[in-house]
Short mmCIF file of N, CA and C in Angstrom, two decimals:
data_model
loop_
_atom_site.label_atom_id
_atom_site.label_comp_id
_atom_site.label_asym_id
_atom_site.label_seq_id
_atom_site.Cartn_x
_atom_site.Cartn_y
_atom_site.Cartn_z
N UNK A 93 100.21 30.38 252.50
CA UNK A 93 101.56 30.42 253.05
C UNK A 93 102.39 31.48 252.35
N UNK A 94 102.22 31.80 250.88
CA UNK A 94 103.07 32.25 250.43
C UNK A 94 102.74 33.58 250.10
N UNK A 95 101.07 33.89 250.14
CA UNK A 95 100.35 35.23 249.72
C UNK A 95 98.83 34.77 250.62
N UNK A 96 97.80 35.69 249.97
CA UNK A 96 96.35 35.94 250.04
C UNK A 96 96.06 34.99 249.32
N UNK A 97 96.49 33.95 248.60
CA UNK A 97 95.89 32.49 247.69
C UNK A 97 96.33 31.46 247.97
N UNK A 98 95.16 30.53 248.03
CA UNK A 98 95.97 29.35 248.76
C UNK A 98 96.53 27.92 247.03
N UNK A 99 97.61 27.81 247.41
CA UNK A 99 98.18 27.88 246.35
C UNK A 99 99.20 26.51 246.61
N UNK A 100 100.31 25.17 245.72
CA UNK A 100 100.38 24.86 246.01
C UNK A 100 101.22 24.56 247.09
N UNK A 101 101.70 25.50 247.39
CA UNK A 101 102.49 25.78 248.82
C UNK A 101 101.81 25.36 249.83
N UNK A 102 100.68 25.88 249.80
CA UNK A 102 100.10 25.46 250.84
C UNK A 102 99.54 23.33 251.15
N UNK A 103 99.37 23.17 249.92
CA UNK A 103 99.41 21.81 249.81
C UNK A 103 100.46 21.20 250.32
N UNK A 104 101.87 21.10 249.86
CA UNK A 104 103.32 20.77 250.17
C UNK A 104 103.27 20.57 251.70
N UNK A 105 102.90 22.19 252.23
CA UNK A 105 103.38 22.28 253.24
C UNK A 105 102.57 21.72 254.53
N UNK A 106 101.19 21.63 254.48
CA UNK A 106 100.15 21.34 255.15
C UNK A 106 100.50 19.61 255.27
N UNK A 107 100.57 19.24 254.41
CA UNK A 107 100.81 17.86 254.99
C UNK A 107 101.96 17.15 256.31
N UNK A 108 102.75 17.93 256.47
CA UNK A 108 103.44 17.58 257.53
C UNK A 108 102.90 18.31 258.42
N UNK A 109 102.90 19.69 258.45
CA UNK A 109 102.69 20.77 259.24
C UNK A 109 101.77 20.40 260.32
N UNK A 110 100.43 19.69 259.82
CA UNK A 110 99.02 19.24 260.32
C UNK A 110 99.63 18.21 261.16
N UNK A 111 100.77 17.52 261.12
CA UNK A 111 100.71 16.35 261.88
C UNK A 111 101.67 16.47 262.93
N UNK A 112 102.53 17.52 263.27
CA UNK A 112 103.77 18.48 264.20
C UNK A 112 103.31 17.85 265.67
N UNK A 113 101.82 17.61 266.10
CA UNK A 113 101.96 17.25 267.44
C UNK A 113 102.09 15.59 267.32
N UNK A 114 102.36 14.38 266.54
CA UNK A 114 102.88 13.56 266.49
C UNK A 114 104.56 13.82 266.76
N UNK A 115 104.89 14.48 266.04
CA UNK A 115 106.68 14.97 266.72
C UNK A 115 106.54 15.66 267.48
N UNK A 116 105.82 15.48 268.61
CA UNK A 116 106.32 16.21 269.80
C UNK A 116 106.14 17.78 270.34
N UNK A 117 105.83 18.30 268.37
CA UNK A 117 105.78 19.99 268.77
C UNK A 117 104.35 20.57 269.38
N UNK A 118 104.16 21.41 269.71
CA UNK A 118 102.98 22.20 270.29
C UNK A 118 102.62 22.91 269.36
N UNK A 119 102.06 23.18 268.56
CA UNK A 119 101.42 24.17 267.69
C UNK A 119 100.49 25.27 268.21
N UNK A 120 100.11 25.08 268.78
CA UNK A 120 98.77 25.96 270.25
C UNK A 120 99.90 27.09 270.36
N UNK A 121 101.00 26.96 270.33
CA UNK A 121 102.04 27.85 270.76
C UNK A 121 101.78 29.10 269.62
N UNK A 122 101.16 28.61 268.25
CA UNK A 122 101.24 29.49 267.13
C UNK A 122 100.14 29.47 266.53
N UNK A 123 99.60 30.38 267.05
CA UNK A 123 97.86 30.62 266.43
C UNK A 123 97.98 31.08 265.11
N UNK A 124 98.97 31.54 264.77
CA UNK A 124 98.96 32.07 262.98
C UNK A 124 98.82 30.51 262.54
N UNK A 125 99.82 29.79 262.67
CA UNK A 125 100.21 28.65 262.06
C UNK A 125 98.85 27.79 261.92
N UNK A 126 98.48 27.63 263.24
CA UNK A 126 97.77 27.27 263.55
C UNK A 126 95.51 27.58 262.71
N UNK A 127 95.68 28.76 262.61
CA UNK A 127 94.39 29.09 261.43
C UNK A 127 94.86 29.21 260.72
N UNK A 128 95.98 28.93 259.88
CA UNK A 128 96.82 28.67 258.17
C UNK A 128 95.81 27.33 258.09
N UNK A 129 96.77 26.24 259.11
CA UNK A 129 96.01 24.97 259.18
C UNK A 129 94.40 24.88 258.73
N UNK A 130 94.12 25.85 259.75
CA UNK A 130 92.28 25.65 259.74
C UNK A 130 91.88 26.25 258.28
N UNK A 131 92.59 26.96 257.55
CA UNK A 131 92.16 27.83 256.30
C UNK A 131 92.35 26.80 255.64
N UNK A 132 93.41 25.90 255.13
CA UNK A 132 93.91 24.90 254.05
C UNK A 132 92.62 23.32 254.42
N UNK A 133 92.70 23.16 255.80
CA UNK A 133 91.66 22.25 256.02
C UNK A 133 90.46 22.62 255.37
N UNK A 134 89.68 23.96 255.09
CA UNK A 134 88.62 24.35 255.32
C UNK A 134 88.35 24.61 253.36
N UNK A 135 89.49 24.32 253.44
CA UNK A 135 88.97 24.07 251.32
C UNK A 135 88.35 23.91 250.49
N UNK A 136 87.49 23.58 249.81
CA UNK A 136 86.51 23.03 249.10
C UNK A 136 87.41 21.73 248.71
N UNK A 137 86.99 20.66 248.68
CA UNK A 137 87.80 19.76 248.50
C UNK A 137 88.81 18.75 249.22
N UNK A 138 88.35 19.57 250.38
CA UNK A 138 90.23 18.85 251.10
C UNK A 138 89.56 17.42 251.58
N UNK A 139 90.21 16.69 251.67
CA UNK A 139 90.20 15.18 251.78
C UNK A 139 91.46 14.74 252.87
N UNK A 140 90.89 14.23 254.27
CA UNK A 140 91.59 13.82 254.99
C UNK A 140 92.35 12.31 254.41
N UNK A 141 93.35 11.88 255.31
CA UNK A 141 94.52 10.30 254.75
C UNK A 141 93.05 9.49 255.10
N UNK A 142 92.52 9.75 256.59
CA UNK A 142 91.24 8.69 256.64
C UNK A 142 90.01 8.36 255.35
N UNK A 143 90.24 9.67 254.58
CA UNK A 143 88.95 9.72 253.16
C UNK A 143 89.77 8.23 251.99
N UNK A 144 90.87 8.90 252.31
CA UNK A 144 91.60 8.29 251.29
C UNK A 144 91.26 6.41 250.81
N UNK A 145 90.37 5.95 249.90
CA UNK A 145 90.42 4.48 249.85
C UNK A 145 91.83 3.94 250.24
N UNK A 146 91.56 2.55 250.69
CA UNK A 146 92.86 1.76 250.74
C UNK A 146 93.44 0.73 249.72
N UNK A 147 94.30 0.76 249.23
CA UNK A 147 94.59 0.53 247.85
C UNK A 147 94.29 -1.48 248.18
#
């Protein structure tokens, strides 16, 4: 988001961002935005809310 490194900006921001078509927005509208998404998903590491144990 903020450069060529994904950094924790991109953390912060990915968590709402990923979920925009629950509010209503279209994201399809923004293919940048849109493979940001697929880059931060595509992490070593990334862990969907479904990975997440339930406390």
């Amino acid at each position: 988001m903020v450069g060529e490194r994904y950094s924790i900006a991109d953390i912060a921001l990915y968590a709402y961002t990923h979920e925009a078509h629950e509010g209503g927005f279209d994201l399809s509208l923004y293919p940048h935005v849109q493979a940001w998404l697929d880059r931060v998903s595509g992490q070593p590491g990334h862990v969907t809310i479904e990975q997440v144990p339930k406390a």
